[in-house]
Short mmCIF file of C-alpha atoms in Angstrom, two decimals:
data_model
loop_
_atom_site.label_atom_id
_atom_site.label_comp_id
_atom_site.label_asym_id
_atom_site.label_seq_id
_atom_site.Cartn_x
_atom_site.Cartn_y
_atom_site.Cartn_z
CA UNK A 1 0.00 0.00 0.00
CA UNK A 2 1.29 3.44 -0.81
CA UNK A 3 0.55 6.39 1.39
CA UNK A 4 -0.03 9.89 0.13
CA UNK A 5 1.59 12.88 1.67
CA UNK A 6 -0.53 15.84 2.79
CA UNK A 7 0.26 17.72 -0.45
CA UNK A 8 -0.94 14.88 -2.71
CA UNK A 9 -4.19 15.51 -4.58
CA UNK A 10 -7.25 13.62 -3.38
CA UNK A 11 -7.86 12.28 -6.90
CA UNK A 12 -6.01 12.44 -10.20
CA UNK A 13 -9.15 11.52 -12.17
CA UNK A 14 -10.20 14.27 -14.60
CA UNK A 15 -14.00 14.18 -15.00
CA UNK A 16 -13.96 16.51 -18.04
CA UNK A 17 -13.01 13.95 -20.67
CA UNK A 18 -14.56 13.27 -24.08
CA UNK A 19 -17.98 11.66 -23.68
CA UNK A 20 -18.81 13.44 -20.42
CA UNK A 21 -22.21 15.16 -20.29
CA UNK A 22 -21.95 18.77 -19.11
CA UNK A 23 -23.70 22.11 -18.91
CA UNK A 24 -21.65 25.01 -20.26
CA UNK A 25 -22.27 28.64 -19.29
CA UNK A 26 -20.97 31.15 -21.82
CA UNK A 27 -20.49 34.87 -21.81
CA UNK A 28 -20.61 37.47 -24.55
CA UNK A 29 -23.36 36.68 -25.50
CA UNK A 30 -24.80 34.83 -22.53
CA UNK A 31 -25.79 31.28 -23.46
CA UNK A 32 -26.02 27.88 -21.87
CA UNK A 33 -25.49 24.56 -23.63
CA UNK A 34 -26.16 20.99 -22.57
CA UNK A 35 -24.10 18.39 -24.30
CA UNK A 36 -21.30 15.90 -24.53
CA UNK A 37 -17.65 16.92 -24.51
CA UNK A 38 -15.90 16.03 -27.75
CA UNK A 39 -12.59 17.71 -26.83
CA UNK A 40 -11.29 20.11 -24.20
CA UNK A 41 -8.04 21.96 -24.88
CA UNK A 42 -6.43 25.25 -23.85
CA UNK A 43 -7.91 26.80 -27.02
CA UNK A 44 -11.47 25.89 -26.12
CA UNK A 45 -14.20 23.29 -25.89
CA UNK A 46 -15.77 21.18 -28.66
CA UNK A 47 -19.23 19.99 -27.71
CA UNK A 48 -22.08 18.06 -29.31
CA UNK A 49 -25.31 19.35 -27.81
CA UNK A 50 -28.18 21.80 -27.73
CA UNK A 51 -28.84 25.24 -26.33
CA UNK A 52 -30.40 24.84 -22.92
CA UNK A 53 -33.32 27.02 -24.02
CA UNK A 54 -34.16 24.33 -26.63
CA UNK A 55 -33.92 21.35 -24.27
CA UNK A 56 -37.68 20.79 -23.85
CA UNK A 57 -38.31 21.17 -27.60
CA UNK A 58 -35.56 18.67 -28.46
CA UNK A 59 -36.87 16.19 -25.87
CA UNK A 60 -40.38 16.52 -27.30
CA UNK A 61 -39.09 15.97 -30.85
CA UNK A 62 -37.16 12.88 -29.78
CA UNK A 63 -40.16 11.53 -27.86
CA UNK A 64 -42.32 11.86 -30.98
CA UNK A 65 -39.68 10.06 -33.06
CA UNK A 66 -38.80 13.14 -35.08
CA UNK A 67 -35.17 13.33 -36.14
CA UNK A 68 -32.96 15.92 -34.54
CA UNK A 69 -29.30 16.60 -34.94
CA UNK A 70 -27.35 18.04 -32.01
CA UNK A 71 -25.11 20.94 -32.92
CA UNK A 72 -21.37 20.33 -32.98
CA UNK A 73 -19.91 23.56 -31.66
CA UNK A 74 -16.56 25.03 -30.68
CA UNK A 75 -16.40 27.57 -27.87
CA UNK A 76 -13.15 29.49 -27.46
CA UNK A 77 -11.88 29.50 -23.89
CA UNK A 78 -12.42 33.26 -23.45
CA UNK A 79 -16.20 32.71 -23.81
CA UNK A 80 -16.46 29.90 -21.28
CA UNK A 81 -17.52 31.04 -17.82
CA UNK A 82 -18.25 27.64 -16.29
CA UNK A 83 -18.47 23.96 -17.19
CA UNK A 84 -20.35 21.73 -14.74
CA UNK A 85 -20.98 18.02 -14.79
CA UNK A 86 -24.59 17.11 -15.58
CA UNK A 87 -25.32 15.48 -12.22
CA UNK A 88 -28.45 15.33 -10.07
CA UNK A 89 -28.61 17.85 -7.23
CA UNK A 90 -30.46 16.49 -4.23
CA UNK A 91 -33.98 15.71 -5.36
CA UNK A 92 -33.48 17.51 -8.71
CA UNK A 93 -32.78 15.20 -11.64
CA UNK A 94 -29.91 15.86 -14.00
CA UNK A 95 -30.75 16.97 -17.54
CA UNK A 96 -29.56 13.57 -18.75
CA UNK A 97 -32.01 11.83 -16.41
CA UNK A 98 -34.81 14.16 -17.51
CA UNK A 99 -33.99 13.53 -21.19
CA UNK A 100 -34.09 9.76 -20.64
CA UNK A 101 -37.34 9.98 -18.66
CA UNK A 102 -39.01 12.04 -21.40
CA UNK A 103 -37.68 10.13 -24.42
CA UNK A 104 -36.49 6.69 -23.34
CA UNK A 105 -33.26 7.43 -25.24
CA UNK A 106 -29.75 7.26 -23.83
CA UNK A 107 -28.53 10.89 -23.84
CA UNK A 108 -24.95 9.86 -24.69
CA UNK A 109 -26.16 8.02 -27.79
CA UNK A 110 -28.52 10.85 -28.77
CA UNK A 111 -25.75 13.45 -28.50
CA UNK A 112 -23.05 11.37 -30.19
CA UNK A 113 -22.06 13.02 -33.47
CA UNK A 114 -22.82 10.98 -36.61
CA UNK A 115 -22.93 7.53 -35.06
CA UNK A 116 -24.70 4.28 -35.77
CA UNK A 117 -26.24 4.61 -32.30
CA UNK A 118 -28.22 7.62 -33.52
CA UNK A 119 -29.50 5.77 -36.56
CA UNK A 120 -30.61 2.92 -34.28
CA UNK A 121 -32.52 5.35 -32.08
CA UNK A 122 -34.36 6.94 -35.00
CA UNK A 123 -32.32 10.11 -34.70
CA UNK A 124 -30.90 11.91 -37.67
CA UNK A 125 -27.46 10.63 -38.59
CA UNK A 126 -27.00 13.31 -41.24
CA UNK A 127 -24.43 16.05 -41.21
CA UNK A 128 -24.23 18.25 -38.15
CA UNK A 129 -24.25 22.01 -38.16
CA UNK A 130 -20.79 23.19 -37.28
CA UNK A 131 -21.10 26.49 -35.51
CA UNK A 132 -18.06 28.40 -34.47
CA UNK A 133 -18.91 30.87 -31.80
CA UNK A 134 -16.33 33.58 -31.38
#
């Protein structure tokens, strides 16, 4: 068994890896996105997801079997104010849990860019809108 000194970090696990579901708060202009991390680098964040304001509409579309394509976006680091894990908070469900409850679809599969999983879930597997937000 190895022992850690008092200066050792409690955990070396980075939760912000590709595939993690997050909520991103942006500034200039103010926006919030829910989605899956594709890449996180010093330059910025690539995400496959939807604007938080559209969450209910997207869930309703998916529930009805209508195709939707999550946006694949790049946010430069200077726009990012906060990135939080999409986790439940006390008795409040996470957005991922709410999406699953409303649609029966796995949020990770629904937000995966151009995958066979989307085609299997009746979601659009066509090209994604690439939006660069500066």
